[in-house]
Coordinates of C-alpha atoms and ligand atoms in Angstrom, one line a residue:
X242 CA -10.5 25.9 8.2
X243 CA -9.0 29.1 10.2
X244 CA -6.0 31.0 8.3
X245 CA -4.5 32.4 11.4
X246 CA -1.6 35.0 11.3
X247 CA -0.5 34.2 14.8
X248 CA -1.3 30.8 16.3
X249 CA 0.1 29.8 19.7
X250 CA -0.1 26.2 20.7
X251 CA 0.3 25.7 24.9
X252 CA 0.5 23.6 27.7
X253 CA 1.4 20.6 25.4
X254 CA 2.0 17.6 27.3
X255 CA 4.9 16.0 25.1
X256 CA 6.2 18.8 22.1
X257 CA 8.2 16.0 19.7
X258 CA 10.5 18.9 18.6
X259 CA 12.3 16.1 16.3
X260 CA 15.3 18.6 16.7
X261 CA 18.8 17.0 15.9
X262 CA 20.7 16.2 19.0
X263 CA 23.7 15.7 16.9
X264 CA 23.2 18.8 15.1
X265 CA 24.2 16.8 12.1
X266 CA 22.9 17.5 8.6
X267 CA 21.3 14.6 6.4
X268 CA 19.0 12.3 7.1
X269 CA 18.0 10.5 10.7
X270 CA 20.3 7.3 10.6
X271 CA 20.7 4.0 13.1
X272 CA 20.5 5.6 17.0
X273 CA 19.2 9.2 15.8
X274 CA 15.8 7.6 14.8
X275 CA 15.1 7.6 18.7
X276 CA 15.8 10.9 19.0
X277 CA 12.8 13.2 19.3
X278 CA 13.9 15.8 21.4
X279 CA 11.2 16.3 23.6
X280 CA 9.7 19.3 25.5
X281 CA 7.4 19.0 28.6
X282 CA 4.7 21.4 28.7
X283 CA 5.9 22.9 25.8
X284 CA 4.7 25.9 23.6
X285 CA 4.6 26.5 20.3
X286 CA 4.7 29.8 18.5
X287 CA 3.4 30.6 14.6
X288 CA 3.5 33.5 12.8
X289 CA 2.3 33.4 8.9
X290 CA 3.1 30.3 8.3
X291 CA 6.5 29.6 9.5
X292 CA 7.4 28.5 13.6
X293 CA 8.7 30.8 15.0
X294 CA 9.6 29.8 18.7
X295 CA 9.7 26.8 20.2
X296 CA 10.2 26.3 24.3
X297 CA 8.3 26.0 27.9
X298 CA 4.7 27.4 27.8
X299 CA 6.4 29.2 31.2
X300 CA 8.7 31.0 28.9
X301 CA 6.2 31.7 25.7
X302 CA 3.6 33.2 27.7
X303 CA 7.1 35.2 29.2
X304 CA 7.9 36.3 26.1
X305 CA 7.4 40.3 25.9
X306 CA 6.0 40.4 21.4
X307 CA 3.6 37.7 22.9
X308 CA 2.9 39.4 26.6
X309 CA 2.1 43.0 24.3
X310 CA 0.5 41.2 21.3
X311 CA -1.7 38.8 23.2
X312 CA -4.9 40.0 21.7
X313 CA -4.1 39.3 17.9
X314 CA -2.8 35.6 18.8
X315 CA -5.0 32.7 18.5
X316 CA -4.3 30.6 21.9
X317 CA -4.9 27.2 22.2
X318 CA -4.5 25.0 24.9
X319 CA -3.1 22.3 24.3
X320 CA -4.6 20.8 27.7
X321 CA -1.9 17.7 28.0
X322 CA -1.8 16.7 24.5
X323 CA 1.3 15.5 22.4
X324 CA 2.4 18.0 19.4
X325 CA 4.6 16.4 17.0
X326 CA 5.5 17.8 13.1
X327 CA 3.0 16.9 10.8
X328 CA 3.4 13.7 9.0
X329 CA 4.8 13.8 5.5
X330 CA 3.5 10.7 3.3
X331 CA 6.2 10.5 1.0
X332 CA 5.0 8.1 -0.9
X333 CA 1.2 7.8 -1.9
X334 CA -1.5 6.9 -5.4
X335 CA -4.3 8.8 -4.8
X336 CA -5.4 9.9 -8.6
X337 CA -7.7 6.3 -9.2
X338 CA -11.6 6.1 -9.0
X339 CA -13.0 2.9 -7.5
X340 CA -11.2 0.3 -5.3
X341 CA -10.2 -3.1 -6.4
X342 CA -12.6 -4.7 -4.5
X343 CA -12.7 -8.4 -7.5
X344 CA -8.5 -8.5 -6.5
X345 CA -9.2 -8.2 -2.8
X346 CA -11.6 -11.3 -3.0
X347 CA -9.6 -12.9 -5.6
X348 CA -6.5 -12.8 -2.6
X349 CA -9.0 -13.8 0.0
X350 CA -9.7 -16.9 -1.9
X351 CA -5.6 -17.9 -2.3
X352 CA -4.8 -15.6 -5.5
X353 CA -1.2 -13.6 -4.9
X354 CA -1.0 -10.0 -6.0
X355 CA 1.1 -11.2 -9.0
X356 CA -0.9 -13.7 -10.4
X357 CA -4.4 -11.3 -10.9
X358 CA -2.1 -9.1 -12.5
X359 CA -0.9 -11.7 -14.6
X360 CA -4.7 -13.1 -15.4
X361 CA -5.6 -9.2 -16.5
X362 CA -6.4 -7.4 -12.6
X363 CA -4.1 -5.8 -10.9
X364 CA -3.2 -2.1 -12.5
X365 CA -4.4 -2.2 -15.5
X366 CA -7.9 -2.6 -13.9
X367 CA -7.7 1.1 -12.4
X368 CA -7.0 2.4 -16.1
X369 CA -10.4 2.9 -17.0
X370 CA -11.1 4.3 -14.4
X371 CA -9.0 7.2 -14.7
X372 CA -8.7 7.3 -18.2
X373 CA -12.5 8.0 -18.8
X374 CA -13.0 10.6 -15.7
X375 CA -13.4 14.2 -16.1
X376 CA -10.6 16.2 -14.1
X377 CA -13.1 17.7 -12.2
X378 CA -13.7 13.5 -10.6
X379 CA -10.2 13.1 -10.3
X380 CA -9.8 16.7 -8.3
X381 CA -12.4 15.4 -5.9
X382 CA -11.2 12.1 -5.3
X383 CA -7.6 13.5 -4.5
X384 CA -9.2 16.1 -2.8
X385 CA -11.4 13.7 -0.3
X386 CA -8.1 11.7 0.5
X387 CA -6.3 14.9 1.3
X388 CA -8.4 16.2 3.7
X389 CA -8.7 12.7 5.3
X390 CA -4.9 12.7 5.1
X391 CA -5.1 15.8 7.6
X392 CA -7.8 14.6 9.6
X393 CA -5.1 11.4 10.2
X394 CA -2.4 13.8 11.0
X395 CA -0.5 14.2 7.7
X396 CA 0.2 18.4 6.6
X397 CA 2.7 16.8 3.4
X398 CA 1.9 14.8 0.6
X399 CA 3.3 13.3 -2.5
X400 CA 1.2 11.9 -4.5
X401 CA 1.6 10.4 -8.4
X402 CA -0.4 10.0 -11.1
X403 CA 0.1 6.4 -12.7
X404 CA -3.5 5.2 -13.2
X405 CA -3.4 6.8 -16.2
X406 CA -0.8 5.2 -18.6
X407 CA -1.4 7.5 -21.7
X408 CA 0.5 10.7 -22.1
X409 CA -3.2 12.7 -22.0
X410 CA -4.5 10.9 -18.7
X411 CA -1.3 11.2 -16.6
X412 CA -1.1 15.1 -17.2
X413 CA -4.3 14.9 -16.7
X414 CA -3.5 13.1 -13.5
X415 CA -0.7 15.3 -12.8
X416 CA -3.2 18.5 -13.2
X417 CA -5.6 16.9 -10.5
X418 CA -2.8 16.7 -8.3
X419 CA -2.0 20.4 -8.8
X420 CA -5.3 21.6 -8.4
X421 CA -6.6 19.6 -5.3
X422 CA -3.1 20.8 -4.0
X423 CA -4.0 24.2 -4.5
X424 CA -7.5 23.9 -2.6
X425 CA -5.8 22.0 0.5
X426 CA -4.0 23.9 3.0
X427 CA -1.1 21.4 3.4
X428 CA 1.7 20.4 1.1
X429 CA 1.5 18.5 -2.2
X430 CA 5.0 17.5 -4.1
X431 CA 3.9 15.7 -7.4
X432 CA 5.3 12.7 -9.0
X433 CA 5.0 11.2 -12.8
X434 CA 4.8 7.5 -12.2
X435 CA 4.0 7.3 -16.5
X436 CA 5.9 3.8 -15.9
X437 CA 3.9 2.3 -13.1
X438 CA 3.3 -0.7 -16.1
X439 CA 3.0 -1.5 -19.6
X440 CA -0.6 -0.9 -20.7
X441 CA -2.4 -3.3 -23.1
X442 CA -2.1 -1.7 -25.8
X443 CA 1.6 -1.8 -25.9
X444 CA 1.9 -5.6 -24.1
X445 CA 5.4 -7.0 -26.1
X446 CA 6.5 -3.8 -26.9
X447 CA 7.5 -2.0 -24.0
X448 CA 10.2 -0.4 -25.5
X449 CA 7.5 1.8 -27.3
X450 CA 6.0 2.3 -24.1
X451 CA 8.9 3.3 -22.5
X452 CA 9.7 5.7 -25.5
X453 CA 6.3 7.3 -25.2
X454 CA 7.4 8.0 -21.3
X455 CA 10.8 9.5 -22.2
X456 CA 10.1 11.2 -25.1
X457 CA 7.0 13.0 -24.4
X458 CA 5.6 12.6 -20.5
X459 CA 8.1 13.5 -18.8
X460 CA 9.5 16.4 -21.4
X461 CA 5.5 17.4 -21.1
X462 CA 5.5 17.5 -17.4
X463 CA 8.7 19.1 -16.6
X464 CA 7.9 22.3 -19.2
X465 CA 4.4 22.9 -17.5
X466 CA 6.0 21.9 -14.1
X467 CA 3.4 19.6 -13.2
X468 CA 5.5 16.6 -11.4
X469 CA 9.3 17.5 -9.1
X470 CA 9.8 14.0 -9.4
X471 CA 10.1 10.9 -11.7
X472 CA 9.2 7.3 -10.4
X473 CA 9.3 3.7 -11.6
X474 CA 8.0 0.7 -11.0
X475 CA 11.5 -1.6 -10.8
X476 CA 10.0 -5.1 -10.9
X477 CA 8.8 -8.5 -12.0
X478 CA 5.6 -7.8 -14.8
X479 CA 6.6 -3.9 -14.5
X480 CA 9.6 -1.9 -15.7
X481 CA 13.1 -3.6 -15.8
X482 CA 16.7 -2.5 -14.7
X483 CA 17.4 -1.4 -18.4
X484 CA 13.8 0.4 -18.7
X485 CA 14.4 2.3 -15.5
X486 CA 17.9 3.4 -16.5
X487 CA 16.8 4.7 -19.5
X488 CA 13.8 6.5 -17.9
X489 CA 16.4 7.9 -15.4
X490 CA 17.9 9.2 -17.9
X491 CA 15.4 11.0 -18.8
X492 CA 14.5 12.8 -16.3
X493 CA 17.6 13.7 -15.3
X494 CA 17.7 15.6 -18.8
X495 CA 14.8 17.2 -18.2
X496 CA 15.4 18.2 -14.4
X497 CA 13.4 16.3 -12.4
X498 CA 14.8 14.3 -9.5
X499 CA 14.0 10.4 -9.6
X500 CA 12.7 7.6 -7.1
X501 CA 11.7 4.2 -7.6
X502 CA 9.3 1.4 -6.5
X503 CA 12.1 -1.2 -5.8
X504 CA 12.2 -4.6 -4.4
X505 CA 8.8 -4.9 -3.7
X506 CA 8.1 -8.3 -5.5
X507 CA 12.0 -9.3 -5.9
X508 CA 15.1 -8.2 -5.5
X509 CA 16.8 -5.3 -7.5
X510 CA 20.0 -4.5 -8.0
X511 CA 20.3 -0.7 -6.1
X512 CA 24.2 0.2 -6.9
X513 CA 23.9 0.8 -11.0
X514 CA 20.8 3.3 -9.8
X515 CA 22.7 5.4 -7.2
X516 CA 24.9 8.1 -10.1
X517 CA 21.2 9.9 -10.5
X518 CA 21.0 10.6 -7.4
X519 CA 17.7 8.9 -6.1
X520 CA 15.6 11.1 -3.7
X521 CA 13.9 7.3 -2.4
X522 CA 13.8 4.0 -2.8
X523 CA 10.3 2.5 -2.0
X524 CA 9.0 -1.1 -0.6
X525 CA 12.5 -2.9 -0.1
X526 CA 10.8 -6.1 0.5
X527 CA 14.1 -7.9 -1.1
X528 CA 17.0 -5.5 -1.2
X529 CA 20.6 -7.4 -0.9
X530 CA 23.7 -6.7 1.6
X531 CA 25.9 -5.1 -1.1
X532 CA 23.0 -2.3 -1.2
X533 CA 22.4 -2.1 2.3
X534 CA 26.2 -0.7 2.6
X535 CA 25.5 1.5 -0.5
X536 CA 22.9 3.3 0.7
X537 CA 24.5 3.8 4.8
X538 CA 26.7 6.1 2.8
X539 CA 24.6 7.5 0.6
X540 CA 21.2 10.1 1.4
X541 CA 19.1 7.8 -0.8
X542 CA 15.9 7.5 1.7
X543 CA 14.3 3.5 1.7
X544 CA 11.0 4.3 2.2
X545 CA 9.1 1.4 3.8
X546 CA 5.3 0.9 3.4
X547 CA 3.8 -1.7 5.7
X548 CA 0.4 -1.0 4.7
X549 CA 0.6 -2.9 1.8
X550 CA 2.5 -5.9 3.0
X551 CA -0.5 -5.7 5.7
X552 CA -2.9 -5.8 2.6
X553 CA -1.7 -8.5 0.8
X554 CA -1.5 -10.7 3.4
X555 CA 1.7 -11.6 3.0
X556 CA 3.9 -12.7 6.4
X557 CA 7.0 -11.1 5.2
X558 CA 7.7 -7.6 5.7
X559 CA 11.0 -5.1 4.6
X560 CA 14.2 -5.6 7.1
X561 CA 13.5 -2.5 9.2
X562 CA 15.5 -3.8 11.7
X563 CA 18.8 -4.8 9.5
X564 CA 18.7 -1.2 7.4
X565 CA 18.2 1.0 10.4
X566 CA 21.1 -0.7 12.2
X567 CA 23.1 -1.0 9.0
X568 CA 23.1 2.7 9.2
X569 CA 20.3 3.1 6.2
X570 CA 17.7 6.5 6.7
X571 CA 14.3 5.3 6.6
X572 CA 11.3 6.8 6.4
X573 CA 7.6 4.7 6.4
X574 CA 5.2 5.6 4.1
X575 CA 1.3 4.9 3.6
X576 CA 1.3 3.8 -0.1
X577 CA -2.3 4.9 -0.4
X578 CA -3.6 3.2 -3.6
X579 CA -6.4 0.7 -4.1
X580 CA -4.2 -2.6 -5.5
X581 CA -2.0 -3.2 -2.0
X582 CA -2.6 -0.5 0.6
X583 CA -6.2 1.7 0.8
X584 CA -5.0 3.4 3.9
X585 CA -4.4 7.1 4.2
X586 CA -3.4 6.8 8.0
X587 CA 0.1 7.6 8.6
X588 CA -0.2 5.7 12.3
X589 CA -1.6 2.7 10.9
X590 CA 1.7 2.6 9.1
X591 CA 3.7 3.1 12.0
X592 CA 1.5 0.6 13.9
X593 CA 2.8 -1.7 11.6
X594 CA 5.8 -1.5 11.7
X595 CA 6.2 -1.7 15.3
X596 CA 4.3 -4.7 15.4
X597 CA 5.5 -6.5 11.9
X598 CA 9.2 -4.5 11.5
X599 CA 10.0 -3.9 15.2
X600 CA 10.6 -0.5 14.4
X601 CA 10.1 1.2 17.8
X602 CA 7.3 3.6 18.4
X603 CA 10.2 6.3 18.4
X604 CA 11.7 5.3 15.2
X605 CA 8.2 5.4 13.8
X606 CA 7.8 9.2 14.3
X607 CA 11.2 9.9 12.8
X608 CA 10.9 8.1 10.0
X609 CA 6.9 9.4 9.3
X610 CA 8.5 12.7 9.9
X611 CA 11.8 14.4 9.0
X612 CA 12.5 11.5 7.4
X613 CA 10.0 11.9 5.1
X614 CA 10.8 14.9 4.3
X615 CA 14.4 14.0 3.2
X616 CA 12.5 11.6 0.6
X617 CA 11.0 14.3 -0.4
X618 CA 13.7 16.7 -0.6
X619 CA 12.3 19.5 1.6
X620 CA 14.0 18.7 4.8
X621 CA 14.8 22.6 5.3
X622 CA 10.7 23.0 5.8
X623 CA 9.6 20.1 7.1
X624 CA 9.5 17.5 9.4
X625 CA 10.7 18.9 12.4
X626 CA 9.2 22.0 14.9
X627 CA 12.0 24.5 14.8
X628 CA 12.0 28.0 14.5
X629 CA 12.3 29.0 10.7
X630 CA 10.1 25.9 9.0
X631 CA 7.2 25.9 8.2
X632 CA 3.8 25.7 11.0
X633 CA 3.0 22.1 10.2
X634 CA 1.8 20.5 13.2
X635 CA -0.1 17.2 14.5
X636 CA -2.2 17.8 17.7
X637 CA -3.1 13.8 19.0
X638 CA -5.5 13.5 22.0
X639 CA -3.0 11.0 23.8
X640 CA -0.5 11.8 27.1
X641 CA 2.2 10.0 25.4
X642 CA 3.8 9.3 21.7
X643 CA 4.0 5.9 22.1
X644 CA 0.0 5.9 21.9
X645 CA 0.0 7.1 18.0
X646 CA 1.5 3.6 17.3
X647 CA -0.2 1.7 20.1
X648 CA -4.1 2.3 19.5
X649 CA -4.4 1.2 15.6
X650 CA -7.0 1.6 13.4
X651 CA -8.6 4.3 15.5
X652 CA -7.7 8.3 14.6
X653 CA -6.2 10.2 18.3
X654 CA -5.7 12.7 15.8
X655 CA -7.4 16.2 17.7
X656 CA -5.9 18.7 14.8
X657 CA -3.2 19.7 12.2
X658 CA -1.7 22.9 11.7
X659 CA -1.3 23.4 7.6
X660 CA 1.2 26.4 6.7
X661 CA -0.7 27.9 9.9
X662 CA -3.8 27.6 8.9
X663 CA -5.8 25.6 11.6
X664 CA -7.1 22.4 9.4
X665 CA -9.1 20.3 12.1
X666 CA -10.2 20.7 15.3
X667 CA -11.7 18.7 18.1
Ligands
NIG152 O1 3.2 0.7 -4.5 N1 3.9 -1.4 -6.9 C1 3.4 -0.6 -7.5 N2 2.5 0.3 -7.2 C2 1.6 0.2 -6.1 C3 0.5 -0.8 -6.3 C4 -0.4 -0.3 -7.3 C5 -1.7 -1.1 -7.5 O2 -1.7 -2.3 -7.3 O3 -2.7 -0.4 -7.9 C6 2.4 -0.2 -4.8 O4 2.2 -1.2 -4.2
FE153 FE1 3.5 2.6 -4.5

């Protein structure tokens, strides 16, 4: 890993700029998800961290700081290449030990996600997991998936605890994620997901459960600032409508910005949800017309995560189609956890939902890019290459974006830029 002051990136064959044509602020909607704003043979030029031009290699290597400072700049060429802003994975689990390897036979053999949880799999078979490693484990597993995250493209990361389910392992959980952040070069926003479901020990008495989230996670996490953001599991055999309000609530008190795990098994009513604000809803699987209208208006993200649809075996997949022309902003998302999506690659996702969602390979870098980063709330950093954010950039070894979607489960991915620090090269 280099830490370069001064990185110039050349003769890329296809810079995605992602650069508002509109000029519009918010998030990418309906026709602006094709819109990537593309350079030919375009430069790009980095200084600590941040971008700070973006044109024709002709006029970088023009430019009279760059023509005088030559020497001091790490140059390299780009040779044909496509640039685009590093992914942001908006929406990811990577605190767990050991994949779920009984469930995925159990669904091989005819079982549906829902039932192993019902019969005792499902969630509450990562607890144990989690609850019994040392933080120095659970550093190193979310370490491992971060630097695989890069290696796939991917320079920003939210990631939540919620394999945990006691107030001690999800700060503990929380902690991991600060830490691993802190040895990666890229971009970790943290989430509490204390109500991903009810643990044994309080099965019929959620409401104590719920208590124990309100009244002491989330007060614990927001005074040692260990999660930005709140997150719920909405859903049959999880957290309901009531629950979710009432852990809104909560966070809201406490500062921290909420999103939620919606519609993913069945369909949830959005509208009651939309006073605090949501940063994102996630999954979408079953989301009603009433809501689709709701959130055209509103800068509520639905984050979409084909990956686990793909796992699960199931043939449906979210309307991609009927909430990007509805006027929705969506982003996609990898879901990386080890119950419905063990992927950490950012264009499997988008391979998906080309090929399951119809999502175009255009719309796919949008949403896996500034759109993310609207989920995520850090749209004025992220997400696109303009001068002023930061130097988060995906090199892929192909001579044209549709490719990222097109060849799946392989990795075209040459190198990522971190904060300007070089991450992986070919
Ligand atoms: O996003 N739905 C809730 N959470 C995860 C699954 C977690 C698991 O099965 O371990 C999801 O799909
Ligand atoms: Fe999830």
């Amino acid at each position: 890993m280099r830490k370069e002051s001064t990185l110039l990136l050349s003769s890329i064959g296809q810079l995605l700029t992602l650069r508002s044509a509109s000029g519009k602020h918010g998030p990418r909607r309906g026709p602006e998800l094709k819109q990537l704003s593309i350079i030919e043979d375009g430069a790009v030029l980095c200084l600590g961290g941040k971008i700070v031009s973006v044109g024709t290699t002709k006029d970088a290597l023009r430019d009279p700081w760059l023509k005088k400072n030559r020497k001091k700049v790490l140059e390299i060429d780009c040779a044909g290449k496509v640039v685009l802003p590093g992914f942001v994975d908006s929406h990811t689990h990577p605190v767990f030990v050991s994949p779920r390897l009984v469930d995925f036979e159990k669904r091989i053999e005819g079982a549906s996600y829902e039932e192993i949880a019902k019969a005792g799999g499902g969630i509450r078979v990562s607890l144990e997991g989690v609850r019994k490693a040392g933080k120095r484990i659970l550093v190193e597993k979310v370490l491992a998936a971060l630097r695989d995250m890069a290696a796939h493209g991917t320079t920003t990361v939210e990631a939540k605890s919620g394999y945990g389910l006691t107030v001690e392992s999800e700060l503990k959980s929380l902690e991991a994620i600060r830490e691993a952040g802190s040895l990666w070069a890229g971009t970790v926003v943290a989430t509490l997901l204390g109500a991903h479901v009810v643990p044994k020990e309080f099965q019929g008495r959620s409401q104590n459960y719920v208590e124990s989230v309100c009244k002491e996670m989330i007060p614990k996490a927001a005074r040692r600032k260990l999660a930005q953001f709140v997150d719920v599991f909405c859903d049959d055999g999880a957290f309901t409508a009531a629950e979710t309000e009432q852990i809104f609530e909560a966070a809201a008190q406490h500062g921290l910005s909420v999103r939620a795990h919606m519609g993913q098994l069945s369909e949830a009513v959005l509208r009651p949800f939309l006073r605090f604000d949501p940063a994102s809803f996630d999954h979408m699987d079953y989301v009603n017309d009433d809501d689709i209208l709701q959130l055209s208006k509103h800068d509520t993200v639905a984050t979409l995560v084909p990956g686990a649809n793909y796992f699960l075996g199931l043939k449906k997949y979210p309307p991609a189609r009927k909430l990007i022309d509805a006027g929705v902003p969506v982003a996609l998302a990898t879901d990386y956890n080890p119950g419905t999506s063990p992927t950490l690659s950012m264009p499997m996702a988008m391979s998906l939902a080309c090929t399951h969602m119809k999502m175009s390979p255009a719309e796919t870098i949008t949403a896996s890019t500034i759109n993310g980063a609207w989920a995520l709330r850090l749209a004025d950093r992220k997400g696109t290459i303009e001068a002023g954010k930061d130097a988060d950039l995906a090199v892929f070894a192909v001579a044209d974006y549709r490719e990222i979607a097109y060849w799946f489960g392989d990795n075209r991915c040459a190198m990522t830029v971190m904060n300007g620090t070089v991450a992986s090269e070919p």
